Amino acid sequence: MHELHLAEDILRKIMEKAEELDQKEITSAKIGLGASRFTHMEELLELFNDISGGIKLEIDVIPVKTACAKCQTEFNPKTMRLDCEKCGSTDIQMVSGNELIVKEVC
Ligand SMILES: [Zn+2]
């Protein structure tokens, strides 16, 4: 059900953006979406298509990046470290990968 929530969130954001632009009809939209927010892209697109009534959605996936909060060292997300290789701090934060940005509404 995670993907359905996300699809609804995306649709809501797109509607808000369209309203902001005073745009009555939406045929397509382009968004930036953090990779940590979804697991099944195809399922997401399918659900979005269902609830939006056929708005064409283009997604730019924003990769997950993590960094040490202490020394700002960035890590390769593939290693998914829980401690900093440089200073040993366990205060690791996600610096990108959780975004949901509407870039274009057409
Ligand atoms: Zn560090």
mmCIF file with all atom_site columns, C-alpha atoms and ligand atoms in Angstrom:
data_model
loop_
_atom_site.group_PDB
_atom_site.id
_atom_site.type_symbol
_atom_site.label_atom_id
_atom_site.label_alt_id
_atom_site.label_comp_id
_atom_site.label_asym_id
_atom_site.label_entity_id
_atom_site.label_seq_id
_atom_site.pdbx_PDB_ins_code
_atom_site.Cartn_x
_atom_site.Cartn_y
_atom_site.Cartn_z
_atom_site.occupancy
_atom_site.B_iso_or_equiv
_atom_site.pdbx_formal_charge
_atom_site.auth_seq_id
_atom_site.auth_comp_id
_atom_site.auth_asym_id
_atom_site.auth_atom_id
_atom_site.pdbx_PDB_model_num
ATOM   1   C  CA . MET A 1 1   ? 0.000  0.000  0.000   1.00 0.00 ? 1   MET A CA 1
ATOM   2   C  CA . HIS A 1 2   ? 3.045  2.210  0.313   1.00 0.00 ? 2   HIS A CA 1
ATOM   3   C  CA . GLU A 1 3   ? 3.045  2.972  -3.403  1.00 0.00 ? 3   GLU A CA 1
ATOM   4   C  CA . LEU A 1 4   ? -0.603 4.056  -3.384  1.00 0.00 ? 4   LEU A CA 1
ATOM   5   C  CA . HIS A 1 5   ? 0.066  6.622  -0.669  1.00 0.00 ? 5   HIS A CA 1
ATOM   6   C  CA . LEU A 1 6   ? 2.951  7.944  -2.669  1.00 0.00 ? 6   LEU A CA 1
ATOM   7   C  CA . ALA A 1 7   ? 0.900  8.106  -5.865  1.00 0.00 ? 7   ALA A CA 1
ATOM   8   C  CA . GLU A 1 8   ? -1.710 10.135 -3.979  1.00 0.00 ? 8   GLU A CA 1
ATOM   9   C  CA . ASP A 1 9   ? 0.966  12.439 -2.600  1.00 0.00 ? 9   ASP A CA 1
ATOM   10  C  CA . ILE A 1 10  ? 2.378  13.000 -6.065  1.00 0.00 ? 10  ILE A CA 1
ATOM   11  C  CA . LEU A 1 11  ? -1.051 13.763 -7.485  1.00 0.00 ? 11  LEU A CA 1
ATOM   12  C  CA . ARG A 1 12  ? -1.784 16.212 -4.668  1.00 0.00 ? 12  ARG A CA 1
ATOM   13  C  CA . LYS A 1 13  ? 1.501  18.038 -5.248  1.00 0.00 ? 13  LYS A CA 1
ATOM   14  C  CA . ILE A 1 14  ? 0.860  18.218 -8.979  1.00 0.00 ? 14  ILE A CA 1
ATOM   15  C  CA . MET A 1 15  ? -2.624 19.639 -8.380  1.00 0.00 ? 15  MET A CA 1
ATOM   16  C  CA . GLU A 1 16  ? -1.184 22.242 -6.012  1.00 0.00 ? 16  GLU A CA 1
ATOM   17  C  CA . LYS A 1 17  ? 1.387  23.229 -8.580  1.00 0.00 ? 17  LYS A CA 1
ATOM   18  C  CA . ALA A 1 18  ? -1.245 23.451 -11.332 1.00 0.00 ? 18  ALA A CA 1
ATOM   19  C  CA . GLU A 1 19  ? -3.359 25.660 -9.086  1.00 0.00 ? 19  GLU A CA 1
ATOM   20  C  CA . GLU A 1 20  ? -0.371 27.873 -8.396  1.00 0.00 ? 20  GLU A CA 1
ATOM   21  C  CA . LEU A 1 21  ? 0.148  28.256 -12.133 1.00 0.00 ? 21  LEU A CA 1
ATOM   22  C  CA . ASP A 1 22  ? -3.596 28.751 -12.643 1.00 0.00 ? 22  ASP A CA 1
ATOM   23  C  CA . GLN A 1 23  ? -3.650 25.793 -14.955 1.00 0.00 ? 23  GLN A CA 1
ATOM   24  C  CA . LYS A 1 24  ? -7.021 24.091 -15.346 1.00 0.00 ? 24  LYS A CA 1
ATOM   25  C  CA . GLU A 1 25  ? -6.070 20.972 -17.226 1.00 0.00 ? 25  GLU A CA 1
ATOM   26  C  CA . ILE A 1 26  ? -3.117 18.735 -16.656 1.00 0.00 ? 26  ILE A CA 1
ATOM   27  C  CA . THR A 1 27  ? -1.955 16.344 -19.331 1.00 0.00 ? 27  THR A CA 1
ATOM   28  C  CA . SER A 1 28  ? 1.551  15.606 -18.161 1.00 0.00 ? 28  SER A CA 1
ATOM   29  C  CA . ALA A 1 29  ? 3.894  16.320 -15.306 1.00 0.00 ? 29  ALA A CA 1
ATOM   30  C  CA . LYS A 1 30  ? 7.535  15.925 -14.490 1.00 0.00 ? 30  LYS A CA 1
ATOM   31  C  CA . ILE A 1 31  ? 8.709  15.293 -10.968 1.00 0.00 ? 31  ILE A CA 1
ATOM   32  C  CA . GLY A 1 32  ? 11.893 14.627 -9.064  1.00 0.00 ? 32  GLY A CA 1
ATOM   33  C  CA . LEU A 1 33  ? 11.505 11.706 -6.697  1.00 0.00 ? 33  LEU A CA 1
ATOM   34  C  CA . GLY A 1 34  ? 13.950 10.452 -4.086  1.00 0.00 ? 34  GLY A CA 1
ATOM   35  C  CA . ALA A 1 35  ? 14.924 6.832  -4.541  1.00 0.00 ? 35  ALA A CA 1
ATOM   36  C  CA . SER A 1 36  ? 14.156 6.030  -0.905  1.00 0.00 ? 36  SER A CA 1
ATOM   37  C  CA . ARG A 1 37  ? 10.480 6.885  -1.361  1.00 0.00 ? 37  ARG A CA 1
ATOM   38  C  CA . PHE A 1 38  ? 9.463  4.024  -3.586  1.00 0.00 ? 38  PHE A CA 1
ATOM   39  C  CA . THR A 1 39  ? 10.285 0.419  -4.301  1.00 0.00 ? 39  THR A CA 1
ATOM   40  C  CA . HIS A 1 40  ? 8.341  -0.473 -7.412  1.00 0.00 ? 40  HIS A CA 1
ATOM   41  C  CA . MET A 1 41  ? 8.479  2.179  -10.092 1.00 0.00 ? 41  MET A CA 1
ATOM   42  C  CA . GLU A 1 42  ? 6.152  0.324  -12.473 1.00 0.00 ? 42  GLU A CA 1
ATOM   43  C  CA . GLU A 1 43  ? 3.552  -0.214 -9.798  1.00 0.00 ? 43  GLU A CA 1
ATOM   44  C  CA . LEU A 1 44  ? 3.794  3.437  -8.840  1.00 0.00 ? 44  LEU A CA 1
ATOM   45  C  CA . LEU A 1 45  ? 3.289  4.604  -12.421 1.00 0.00 ? 45  LEU A CA 1
ATOM   46  C  CA . GLU A 1 46  ? 0.347  2.257  -12.836 1.00 0.00 ? 46  GLU A CA 1
ATOM   47  C  CA . LEU A 1 47  ? -1.326 3.430  -9.633  1.00 0.00 ? 47  LEU A CA 1
ATOM   48  C  CA . PHE A 1 48  ? -0.700 7.035  -10.523 1.00 0.00 ? 48  PHE A CA 1
ATOM   49  C  CA . ASN A 1 49  ? -2.226 6.495  -13.930 1.00 0.00 ? 49  ASN A CA 1
ATOM   50  C  CA . ASP A 1 50  ? -5.329 4.987  -12.284 1.00 0.00 ? 50  ASP A CA 1
ATOM   51  C  CA . ILE A 1 51  ? -5.930 7.723  -9.724  1.00 0.00 ? 51  ILE A CA 1
ATOM   52  C  CA . SER A 1 52  ? -4.950 10.663 -11.931 1.00 0.00 ? 52  SER A CA 1
ATOM   53  C  CA . GLY A 1 53  ? -7.161 9.697  -14.844 1.00 0.00 ? 53  GLY A CA 1
ATOM   54  C  CA . GLY A 1 54  ? -4.272 9.368  -17.250 1.00 0.00 ? 54  GLY A CA 1
ATOM   55  C  CA . ILE A 1 55  ? -1.859 12.208 -16.509 1.00 0.00 ? 55  ILE A CA 1
ATOM   56  C  CA . LYS A 1 56  ? 1.431  11.317 -18.133 1.00 0.00 ? 56  LYS A CA 1
ATOM   57  C  CA . LEU A 1 57  ? 4.074  11.214 -15.444 1.00 0.00 ? 57  LEU A CA 1
ATOM   58  C  CA . GLU A 1 58  ? 7.779  11.552 -15.972 1.00 0.00 ? 58  GLU A CA 1
ATOM   59  C  CA . ILE A 1 59  ? 9.998  10.785 -13.004 1.00 0.00 ? 59  ILE A CA 1
ATOM   60  C  CA . ASP A 1 60  ? 13.580 11.849 -12.444 1.00 0.00 ? 60  ASP A CA 1
ATOM   61  C  CA . VAL A 1 61  ? 14.900 9.588  -9.741  1.00 0.00 ? 61  VAL A CA 1
ATOM   62  C  CA . ILE A 1 62  ? 17.079 11.371 -7.193  1.00 0.00 ? 62  ILE A CA 1
ATOM   63  C  CA . PRO A 1 63  ? 19.633 8.947  -5.753  1.00 0.00 ? 63  PRO A CA 1
ATOM   64  C  CA . VAL A 1 64  ? 19.979 8.382  -2.042  1.00 0.00 ? 64  VAL A CA 1
ATOM   65  C  CA . LYS A 1 65  ? 22.999 10.056 -0.487  1.00 0.00 ? 65  LYS A CA 1
ATOM   66  C  CA . THR A 1 66  ? 24.100 9.785  3.085   1.00 0.00 ? 66  THR A CA 1
ATOM   67  C  CA . ALA A 1 67  ? 26.687 11.847 4.921   1.00 0.00 ? 67  ALA A CA 1
ATOM   68  C  CA . CYS A 1 68  ? 28.298 12.051 8.329   1.00 0.00 ? 68  CYS A CA 1
ATOM   69  C  CA . ALA A 1 69  ? 26.684 14.811 10.404  1.00 0.00 ? 69  ALA A CA 1
ATOM   70  C  CA . LYS A 1 70  ? 29.970 15.462 12.175  1.00 0.00 ? 70  LYS A CA 1
ATOM   71  C  CA . CYS A 1 71  ? 32.588 15.688 9.433   1.00 0.00 ? 71  CYS A CA 1
ATOM   72  C  CA . GLN A 1 72  ? 30.262 15.949 6.386   1.00 0.00 ? 72  GLN A CA 1
ATOM   73  C  CA . THR A 1 73  ? 31.897 13.021 4.596   1.00 0.00 ? 73  THR A CA 1
ATOM   74  C  CA . GLU A 1 74  ? 29.543 11.652 1.954   1.00 0.00 ? 74  GLU A CA 1
ATOM   75  C  CA . PHE A 1 75  ? 29.178 7.931  1.473   1.00 0.00 ? 75  PHE A CA 1
ATOM   76  C  CA . ASN A 1 76  ? 28.486 5.669  -1.387  1.00 0.00 ? 76  ASN A CA 1
ATOM   77  C  CA . PRO A 1 77  ? 24.837 4.717  -0.789  1.00 0.00 ? 77  PRO A CA 1
ATOM   78  C  CA . LYS A 1 78  ? 25.509 1.160  -1.931  1.00 0.00 ? 78  LYS A CA 1
ATOM   79  C  CA . THR A 1 79  ? 27.557 0.429  1.159   1.00 0.00 ? 79  THR A CA 1
ATOM   80  C  CA . MET A 1 80  ? 24.814 1.724  3.501   1.00 0.00 ? 80  MET A CA 1
ATOM   81  C  CA . ARG A 1 81  ? 27.267 2.331  6.325   1.00 0.00 ? 81  ARG A CA 1
ATOM   82  C  CA . LEU A 1 82  ? 26.011 2.985  9.805   1.00 0.00 ? 82  LEU A CA 1
ATOM   83  C  CA . ASP A 1 83  ? 29.239 4.561  10.992  1.00 0.00 ? 83  ASP A CA 1
ATOM   84  C  CA . CYS A 1 84  ? 31.590 7.103  9.456   1.00 0.00 ? 84  CYS A CA 1
ATOM   85  C  CA . GLU A 1 85  ? 34.694 5.650  7.863   1.00 0.00 ? 85  GLU A CA 1
ATOM   86  C  CA . LYS A 1 86  ? 36.581 8.855  8.599   1.00 0.00 ? 86  LYS A CA 1
ATOM   87  C  CA . CYS A 1 87  ? 35.703 9.913  12.142  1.00 0.00 ? 87  CYS A CA 1
ATOM   88  C  CA . GLY A 1 88  ? 33.777 6.885  13.399  1.00 0.00 ? 88  GLY A CA 1
ATOM   89  C  CA . SER A 1 89  ? 30.642 8.872  14.261  1.00 0.00 ? 89  SER A CA 1
ATOM   90  C  CA . THR A 1 90  ? 27.367 6.984  14.023  1.00 0.00 ? 90  THR A CA 1
ATOM   91  C  CA . ASP A 1 91  ? 25.450 10.183 13.332  1.00 0.00 ? 91  ASP A CA 1
ATOM   92  C  CA . ILE A 1 92  ? 24.783 9.434  9.683   1.00 0.00 ? 92  ILE A CA 1
ATOM   93  C  CA . GLN A 1 93  ? 22.122 11.429 7.908   1.00 0.00 ? 93  GLN A CA 1
ATOM   94  C  CA . MET A 1 94  ? 20.365 11.129 4.612   1.00 0.00 ? 94  MET A CA 1
ATOM   95  C  CA . VAL A 1 95  ? 21.183 14.249 2.597   1.00 0.00 ? 95  VAL A CA 1
ATOM   96  C  CA . SER A 1 96  ? 19.177 13.369 -0.485  1.00 0.00 ? 96  SER A CA 1
ATOM   97  C  CA . GLY A 1 97  ? 16.867 10.667 -1.715  1.00 0.00 ? 97  GLY A CA 1
ATOM   98  C  CA . ASN A 1 98  ? 13.701 11.683 0.114   1.00 0.00 ? 98  ASN A CA 1
ATOM   99  C  CA . GLU A 1 99  ? 12.541 14.437 -2.243  1.00 0.00 ? 99  GLU A CA 1
ATOM   100 C  CA . LEU A 1 100 ? 9.236  14.904 -3.973  1.00 0.00 ? 100 LEU A CA 1
ATOM   101 C  CA . ILE A 1 101 ? 9.505  17.919 -6.251  1.00 0.00 ? 101 ILE A CA 1
ATOM   102 C  CA . VAL A 1 102 ? 7.129  18.923 -8.999  1.00 0.00 ? 102 VAL A CA 1
ATOM   103 C  CA . LYS A 1 103 ? 9.288  20.281 -11.804 1.00 0.00 ? 103 LYS A CA 1
ATOM   104 C  CA . GLU A 1 104 ? 6.810  20.810 -14.603 1.00 0.00 ? 104 GLU A CA 1
ATOM   105 C  CA . VAL A 1 105 ? 3.098  20.662 -15.137 1.00 0.00 ? 105 VAL A CA 1
ATOM   106 C  CA . CYS A 1 106 ? 1.795  20.752 -18.696 1.00 0.00 ? 106 CYS A CA 1
HETATM 107 ZN ZN . ZN  B 2 .   ? 32.525 11.518 10.010  1.00 0.00 ? 1   ZN  B ZN 1
#
